[in-house]
Amino acid sequence: MRLTPAHLDMATAALRAVLPLEYPADSILRHFFRDNPKLGANDRAFIAETVFGVLRHRFFLESAVEIATPRSLLLVYLAKFQGLNLRELIPLASEAEAKWLTGIKAVSVESQLLAVQAEFPDWLMEKLHGFMEDNEILDLGRSLQHAAPLDLRVNTLLATRDEVIASLAKDGIEGGATPYSPIGIRLAGKPAINRQELFLSGKVEVQDEGSQLLGYLLAPKRRDMVVDFCAGAGGKSLMLGALMHSQGRIYAFDNSEKRLNNLKPRLKRSGLSNLYPQLITNENDIKVKRLTGKIDKVLVDAPCSGLGTLRRNPDLKWRQSSQSVEELKRKQAAILSSAANLLKPGGRLVYATCSFLPEENQEVVQNFLDCHPRFILLNCSELLAQQKIPLDTGTFLQLSPRLHGTDGFFAAALELSGTEA
């Protein structure tokens, strides 16, 4: 696509709307596109990719310009990270802009401070230094500066992975099997999959491969009673239902009516008859308590900082803070404790986050185990091996973009023993 002054102006306007970061960037962009209905699909793709690119590289961009305005950040991003040469940019820039763009082209990212190279704010750098070396922080930061691939999950009630890959190929969409999830497909590029018949007929859902692996850790059986404790829009609930061949029963709990409403059309497409969305006020809702001691498997995809999703949501590093993580830790502990009460003896609970901070992960799990001696920690690698998934990250499931090509996920599997401690 040839860049025009109009493209630059619209991308600048979109970035100006996003940068206060009072709300999630993707939500602000949706409103921006709704307010500018004449933008074509290619225009929207350019604006979205550019805005998120600026957010991924914001620390370097702000260090490279004297006055950080949406337009100056955008121009530097296009020059440094999108590979546009000065011949392409200078016709779109003023004389003054062209002058400093020439100088910025020569600035090396590698010459910057570690925080700028890793693109992490001070509060996060302080936390990372508590358990990582500088080279590990840099590796993590760089891995989160790339756009995430588009992963699909095949609804095995309606299709096989091979059938879906073949059908996508007929439509000119290239995709291949994910390396770990037996029902995942990773697409090349970002086609508008929500317009494809495979999506509209419920044969595929968009779901990161790391998220799919949580279902295999839980490994529900056909006639199990299952709870997805923080179901959100239900992607993992739908997967669990398919793994159970639409038998047994799944309760999808969430305290957001909007999120559960987003599940309804997905549930209708899926062909499942064993999934029951349930709106709750909090983890102590009567709908939760009435299931005490009755559930075989519980999935707790806990509210978290979301830092493992920075490839998709780079704005989170400014919208989270040390204070918000402290609040989340209290919430995670309360939810885990309440969810654990649902299990039958011998039942399994999987606690998961999309964070790489030990205080949201290992520490929450260890504190829970210290207070609940009837629970034992299972080995996630062994559980995945039982599902014929050759992925060994140790006792805990710990996924990263650099090593696994997924979002940054953490999971622990716990089992309630059948006897009193």
Coordinates of C-alpha atoms in Angstrom, one line a residue:
M1 CA 0.0 0.0 0.0
R2 CA 1.4 3.4 -1.0
L3 CA 1.4 5.8 1.9
T4 CA -0.4 9.1 1.3
P5 CA -0.8 12.2 3.4
A6 CA -4.4 11.1 4.2
H7 CA -3.1 7.8 5.7
L8 CA -0.7 9.7 7.8
D9 CA -3.3 12.1 9.0
M10 CA -5.8 9.4 9.9
A11 CA -3.2 7.3 11.7
T12 CA -2.1 10.4 13.6
A13 CA -5.7 11.1 14.6
A14 CA -6.1 7.5 15.8
L15 CA -2.9 7.6 17.8
R16 CA -4.0 10.9 19.4
A17 CA -7.2 9.3 20.5
V18 CA -5.4 6.3 21.9
L19 CA -2.4 7.8 23.7
P20 CA -4.1 9.1 26.8
L21 CA -4.6 5.4 27.5
E22 CA -7.5 5.9 29.8
Y23 CA -9.2 2.9 28.2
P24 CA -7.8 -0.2 26.4
A25 CA -6.3 0.7 23.0
D26 CA -8.3 -1.8 21.0
S27 CA -11.5 -0.4 22.5
I28 CA -10.6 3.1 21.6
L29 CA -9.7 2.0 18.0
R30 CA -13.0 0.3 17.6
H31 CA -14.7 3.6 18.5
F32 CA -12.4 5.5 16.1
F33 CA -13.3 3.2 13.2
R34 CA -17.0 3.4 14.1
D35 CA -16.7 7.2 13.9
N36 CA -14.9 7.0 10.5
P37 CA -17.0 4.5 8.6
K38 CA -15.6 5.5 5.2
L39 CA -12.2 3.9 6.0
G40 CA -11.6 0.8 3.9
A41 CA -10.3 -2.5 5.2
N42 CA -6.7 -1.7 4.1
D43 CA -6.9 1.7 5.7
R44 CA -8.1 0.2 9.0
A45 CA -5.4 -2.5 8.9
F46 CA -2.7 0.2 8.4
I47 CA -4.0 2.4 11.2
A48 CA -4.3 -0.5 13.6
E49 CA -0.9 -2.0 12.9
T50 CA 0.8 1.4 13.0
V51 CA -0.9 2.5 16.3
F52 CA 0.0 -0.8 18.0
G53 CA 3.5 -0.6 16.5
V54 CA 4.0 2.8 18.1
L55 CA 2.8 1.5 21.5
R56 CA 5.2 -1.5 21.3
H57 CA 8.2 0.9 20.6
R58 CA 7.0 3.9 22.5
F59 CA 10.0 4.3 24.9
F60 CA 12.5 4.3 22.0
L61 CA 10.4 6.7 19.9
E62 CA 10.0 9.2 22.8
S63 CA 13.7 9.1 23.5
A64 CA 14.5 9.8 19.8
V65 CA 12.4 13.0 19.4
E66 CA 12.7 16.3 21.1
I67 CA 8.9 16.8 21.4
A68 CA 6.8 13.6 21.5
T69 CA 3.6 14.3 19.5
P70 CA 1.4 11.7 17.9
R71 CA 2.7 12.8 14.5
S72 CA 6.4 12.8 15.4
L73 CA 6.1 9.3 17.1
L74 CA 4.4 8.0 14.0
L75 CA 7.0 9.3 11.5
V76 CA 9.9 7.9 13.6
Y77 CA 8.1 4.5 13.9
L78 CA 7.6 4.3 10.1
A79 CA 11.2 5.2 9.5
K80 CA 12.8 3.0 12.1
F81 CA 10.6 0.0 12.4
Q82 CA 8.5 -0.2 9.3
G83 CA 11.5 0.2 7.0
L84 CA 10.2 3.2 5.0
N85 CA 13.0 5.0 3.4
L86 CA 13.4 8.7 3.5
R87 CA 12.4 9.1 -0.2
E88 CA 9.0 7.7 0.8
L89 CA 8.6 9.8 3.9
I90 CA 10.0 13.2 2.9
P91 CA 7.1 14.0 0.5
L92 CA 4.8 13.5 3.5
A93 CA 6.9 15.5 6.0
S94 CA 7.7 19.1 6.5
E95 CA 11.2 20.4 5.9
A96 CA 11.9 20.4 9.7
E97 CA 10.6 16.9 10.1
A98 CA 12.7 15.7 7.2
K99 CA 15.8 17.1 8.8
W100 CA 15.4 15.3 12.1
L101 CA 14.2 12.1 10.5
T102 CA 17.5 11.9 8.6
G103 CA 19.4 12.0 11.9
I104 CA 17.1 9.5 13.7
K105 CA 17.6 6.9 11.0
A106 CA 21.2 6.6 12.2
V107 CA 20.3 6.2 15.9
S108 CA 20.9 2.6 17.1
V109 CA 18.3 1.0 19.4
E110 CA 21.1 -1.1 20.9
S111 CA 22.8 2.0 22.2
Q112 CA 19.9 2.9 24.4
L113 CA 19.4 2.1 28.1
L114 CA 18.1 -1.5 28.9
A115 CA 14.6 -0.2 29.8
V116 CA 14.3 1.5 26.4
Q117 CA 15.7 -1.5 24.5
A118 CA 13.3 -3.9 26.4
E119 CA 10.4 -1.3 26.2
F120 CA 9.5 -1.8 29.8
P121 CA 8.5 1.0 32.3
D122 CA 10.4 1.6 35.5
W123 CA 7.9 -0.1 37.7
L124 CA 8.1 -3.3 35.7
M125 CA 11.9 -3.1 35.3
E126 CA 12.1 -3.0 39.1
K127 CA 10.0 -6.2 39.4
L128 CA 11.9 -8.0 36.7
H129 CA 15.2 -7.3 38.2
G130 CA 14.0 -9.2 41.3
F131 CA 14.1 -12.6 39.4
M132 CA 15.8 -12.0 36.0
E133 CA 19.2 -11.1 34.7
D134 CA 19.7 -8.2 32.3
N135 CA 20.0 -10.4 29.2
E136 CA 16.8 -12.3 30.1
I137 CA 14.9 -9.1 30.5
L138 CA 16.2 -7.9 27.1
D139 CA 15.2 -11.2 25.5
L140 CA 11.7 -11.0 27.1
G141 CA 11.2 -7.4 26.0
R142 CA 12.3 -8.0 22.5
S143 CA 10.0 -11.0 22.1
L144 CA 7.0 -8.9 23.2
Q145 CA 7.7 -6.2 20.6
H146 CA 6.6 -8.4 17.7
A147 CA 2.9 -8.7 16.7
A148 CA 1.4 -12.0 17.7
P149 CA 0.4 -14.5 15.1
L150 CA -3.3 -15.4 14.5
D151 CA -4.1 -18.8 16.1
L152 CA -7.3 -20.8 15.6
R153 CA -8.8 -23.6 17.5
V154 CA -10.6 -26.3 15.6
N155 CA -14.0 -27.2 17.0
T156 CA -13.6 -31.0 17.0
L157 CA -17.3 -31.5 17.3
L158 CA -17.7 -30.2 13.7
A159 CA -14.4 -30.6 11.9
T160 CA -10.9 -32.0 12.0
R161 CA -7.7 -29.9 11.8
D162 CA -6.7 -31.4 8.5
E163 CA -10.2 -30.6 7.0
V164 CA -9.9 -27.0 8.2
I165 CA -6.4 -26.5 6.9
A166 CA -7.5 -27.9 3.5
S167 CA -10.6 -25.6 3.5
L168 CA -8.5 -22.6 4.4
A169 CA -6.1 -23.4 1.5
K170 CA -9.0 -23.4 -1.0
D171 CA -9.8 -19.9 0.1
G172 CA -6.2 -18.8 -0.3
I173 CA -5.4 -18.7 3.4
E174 CA -2.2 -20.3 4.4
G175 CA -2.1 -22.1 7.8
G176 CA -0.3 -24.9 9.5
A177 CA -0.6 -27.1 12.6
T178 CA 0.5 -25.5 15.8
P179 CA 3.5 -27.2 17.4
Y180 CA 1.9 -28.2 20.7
S181 CA -1.9 -28.0 20.6
P182 CA -3.4 -31.0 18.7
I183 CA -6.3 -28.8 17.6
G184 CA -4.5 -25.5 16.8
I185 CA -3.8 -23.8 13.5
R186 CA -1.4 -20.9 13.1
L187 CA -2.2 -18.7 10.1
A188 CA 0.3 -16.8 8.0
G189 CA -0.8 -13.1 8.1
K190 CA -4.0 -11.7 9.5
P191 CA -6.9 -12.6 7.2
A192 CA -10.4 -11.5 8.2
I193 CA -11.2 -14.9 9.6
N194 CA -14.5 -13.7 11.1
R195 CA -15.9 -13.4 7.6
Q196 CA -15.0 -17.0 6.7
E197 CA -17.6 -19.7 6.5
L198 CA -15.5 -21.9 8.8
F199 CA -15.8 -19.3 11.5
L200 CA -19.4 -18.4 10.9
S201 CA -20.4 -22.1 11.0
G202 CA -18.6 -22.7 14.3
K203 CA -15.8 -24.9 13.0
V204 CA -13.0 -22.6 14.2
E205 CA -12.6 -20.1 17.0
V206 CA -9.7 -17.6 17.4
Q207 CA -7.7 -18.7 20.4
D208 CA -4.0 -18.5 21.2
E209 CA -2.2 -21.9 21.3
G210 CA -1.2 -21.2 24.9
S211 CA -4.8 -20.8 26.0
Q212 CA -5.7 -24.1 24.2
L213 CA -3.1 -26.0 26.3
L214 CA -5.0 -25.0 29.5
G215 CA -7.8 -27.3 28.3
Y216 CA -5.4 -30.2 28.0
L217 CA -4.1 -29.6 31.5
L218 CA -7.6 -29.7 32.9
A219 CA -8.4 -32.8 30.7
P220 CA -12.1 -33.1 31.5
K221 CA -13.8 -36.4 30.9
R222 CA -17.1 -36.9 29.0
R223 CA -19.4 -37.0 32.0
D224 CA -17.6 -34.6 34.3
M225 CA -19.0 -31.6 36.1
V226 CA -16.8 -28.7 35.2
V227 CA -16.5 -25.0 36.2
D228 CA -14.7 -22.3 34.2
F229 CA -14.5 -19.9 37.0
C230 CA -13.5 -16.7 35.2
A231 CA -15.0 -17.6 31.8
G232 CA -14.9 -14.1 30.1
A233 CA -16.3 -14.5 26.6
G234 CA -16.0 -18.3 26.9
G235 CA -13.2 -19.4 24.5
K236 CA -11.9 -21.9 27.0
S237 CA -15.4 -23.0 28.0
L238 CA -16.2 -23.8 24.4
M239 CA -13.0 -25.8 24.1
L240 CA -13.7 -27.8 27.3
G241 CA -17.2 -28.6 25.9
A242 CA -15.7 -30.0 22.7
L243 CA -13.2 -32.0 24.7
M244 CA -16.1 -33.5 26.6
H245 CA -18.0 -34.3 23.3
S246 CA -20.8 -32.1 24.5
Q247 CA -21.5 -34.4 27.4
G248 CA -21.4 -33.8 31.1
R249 CA -21.9 -30.2 32.3
I250 CA -19.9 -27.0 32.2
Y251 CA -20.7 -23.9 34.2
A252 CA -19.2 -20.7 32.7
F253 CA -19.0 -18.2 35.5
D254 CA -18.2 -14.5 35.1
N255 CA -19.2 -11.3 36.8
S256 CA -19.5 -9.4 33.5
E257 CA -22.9 -9.6 31.7
K258 CA -21.3 -8.0 28.6
R259 CA -18.6 -10.7 28.4
L260 CA -21.2 -13.5 28.9
N261 CA -23.4 -11.9 26.2
N262 CA -20.4 -12.2 23.8
L263 CA -20.4 -15.9 24.5
K264 CA -24.0 -16.5 23.4
P265 CA -23.4 -16.3 19.6
R266 CA -20.2 -18.4 19.9
L267 CA -22.1 -21.0 21.9
K268 CA -24.9 -21.1 19.3
R269 CA -22.3 -21.7 16.5
S270 CA -20.4 -24.3 18.4
G271 CA -23.1 -27.0 18.5
L272 CA -22.6 -27.6 22.2
S273 CA -25.4 -28.5 24.5
N274 CA -23.5 -29.0 27.8
L275 CA -22.4 -25.4 28.5
Y276 CA -24.3 -23.2 30.9
P277 CA -23.2 -19.5 31.2
Q278 CA -23.8 -18.1 34.7
L279 CA -23.6 -14.5 35.8
I280 CA -22.2 -14.1 39.3
T281 CA -21.6 -11.0 41.5
N282 CA -18.3 -12.2 42.9
E283 CA -16.5 -15.4 44.0
N284 CA -18.8 -15.8 46.9
D285 CA -22.0 -15.7 44.9
I286 CA -24.7 -18.3 46.0
K287 CA -24.5 -19.8 42.5
V288 CA -20.9 -20.7 43.3
K289 CA -21.5 -21.9 46.9
R290 CA -24.3 -24.3 45.9
L291 CA -21.8 -26.3 43.9
T292 CA -19.4 -26.8 46.9
G293 CA -17.9 -30.3 46.8
K294 CA -19.7 -31.3 43.6
I295 CA -17.3 -30.5 40.8
D296 CA -14.7 -32.7 39.1
K297 CA -12.6 -30.1 37.3
V298 CA -12.2 -26.3 37.8
L299 CA -10.4 -23.9 35.5
V300 CA -9.4 -20.6 37.1
D301 CA -8.0 -18.3 34.4
A302 CA -7.6 -15.6 37.0
P303 CA -7.8 -11.8 36.5
C304 CA -4.2 -10.7 36.1
S305 CA -1.9 -7.9 34.9
G306 CA -2.0 -9.4 31.3
L307 CA 1.7 -8.7 30.8
G308 CA 2.1 -12.0 28.9
T309 CA -0.1 -10.5 26.2
L310 CA 1.9 -7.4 25.5
R311 CA 2.4 -8.4 21.9
R312 CA -1.4 -7.9 21.5
N313 CA -2.0 -5.3 24.2
P314 CA 1.1 -3.2 24.5
D315 CA -0.8 -0.4 26.3
L316 CA -1.1 -2.6 29.4
K317 CA 2.4 -1.7 30.6
W318 CA 1.1 1.9 31.1
R319 CA -2.3 0.9 32.3
Q320 CA -1.0 -1.5 35.0
S321 CA 1.3 -0.5 37.9
S322 CA 2.8 -1.9 41.1
Q323 CA -0.4 -0.9 42.9
S324 CA -2.7 -2.6 40.5
V325 CA -0.6 -5.8 40.7
E326 CA -1.0 -5.7 44.5
E327 CA -4.7 -5.5 44.2
L328 CA -4.8 -8.3 41.6
K329 CA -2.8 -10.6 43.9
R330 CA -5.5 -10.2 46.6
K331 CA -8.2 -10.9 44.1
Q332 CA -6.3 -14.0 42.7
A333 CA -5.9 -15.5 46.2
A334 CA -9.6 -15.0 47.0
I335 CA -10.8 -16.5 43.7
L336 CA -8.5 -19.5 43.9
S337 CA -9.6 -20.2 47.5
S338 CA -13.3 -20.0 46.5
A339 CA -12.9 -22.0 43.4
A340 CA -11.1 -24.8 45.3
N341 CA -14.1 -25.3 47.5
L342 CA -16.0 -26.6 44.5
L343 CA -13.9 -29.7 44.0
K344 CA -14.8 -33.2 44.9
P345 CA -12.0 -35.3 46.5
G346 CA -9.7 -36.4 43.7
G347 CA -10.8 -33.4 41.6
R348 CA -8.4 -31.2 39.6
L349 CA -8.0 -27.4 39.6
V350 CA -5.9 -25.5 37.0
Y351 CA -4.9 -22.0 38.1
A352 CA -3.7 -19.9 35.1
T353 CA -2.7 -16.3 34.3
C354 CA -1.3 -14.6 31.2
S355 CA 1.4 -13.0 33.3
F356 CA 5.1 -13.7 33.8
L357 CA 5.4 -12.2 37.3
P358 CA 6.0 -14.8 40.0
E359 CA 4.0 -12.8 42.5
E360 CA 0.9 -13.5 40.4
N361 CA 1.9 -17.1 39.7
Q362 CA 4.1 -19.3 41.8
E363 CA 3.7 -17.2 44.9
V364 CA -0.1 -17.2 44.7
V365 CA -0.1 -21.0 44.3
Q366 CA 2.4 -21.6 47.1
N367 CA 0.5 -19.4 49.5
F368 CA -2.6 -21.4 48.6
L369 CA -0.9 -24.7 49.2
D370 CA 0.4 -23.5 52.6
C371 CA -3.1 -22.8 53.7
H372 CA -4.8 -25.8 52.1
P373 CA -2.8 -29.0 53.0
R374 CA -5.3 -31.3 51.3
F375 CA -4.2 -30.0 47.9
I376 CA -1.2 -31.4 46.1
L377 CA 0.7 -29.9 43.2
L378 CA 0.7 -32.0 40.0
N379 CA 3.4 -31.9 37.3
C380 CA 2.1 -30.0 34.2
S381 CA 4.7 -31.6 31.9
E382 CA 3.5 -35.0 32.9
L383 CA -0.1 -34.1 32.5
L384 CA 0.6 -32.8 28.9
A385 CA 2.6 -36.0 28.2
Q386 CA -0.5 -38.0 29.1
Q387 CA -2.3 -36.1 26.3
K388 CA 0.6 -36.8 23.9
I389 CA 1.8 -33.2 24.0
P390 CA 5.6 -33.2 24.2
L391 CA 6.1 -29.9 26.1
D392 CA 8.3 -29.9 29.2
T393 CA 8.5 -26.6 31.1
G394 CA 8.8 -28.3 34.5
T395 CA 6.2 -28.6 37.3
F396 CA 4.5 -25.4 36.1
L397 CA 3.4 -24.6 32.6
Q398 CA 5.4 -21.5 31.6
L399 CA 5.0 -20.3 28.1
S400 CA 6.8 -17.4 26.4
P401 CA 6.6 -15.8 22.9
R402 CA 10.4 -16.3 22.4
L403 CA 10.5 -20.0 23.3
H404 CA 7.0 -21.2 22.3
G405 CA 5.5 -18.7 20.0
T406 CA 2.5 -18.2 22.3
D407 CA 1.5 -15.5 24.6
G408 CA 3.1 -15.5 28.0
F409 CA 1.1 -18.1 30.0
F410 CA 1.5 -19.6 33.5
A411 CA -0.5 -22.6 34.8
A412 CA -0.4 -24.8 37.9
A413 CA -2.4 -28.0 38.3
L414 CA -3.7 -28.9 41.8
E415 CA -5.5 -32.0 43.0
L416 CA -7.7 -32.3 46.1
S417 CA -6.7 -35.5 48.0
G418 CA -9.3 -37.9 49.1
T419 CA -8.4 -37.8 52.8
E420 CA -8.2 -35.2 55.5
A421 CA -4.6 -34.0 56.2

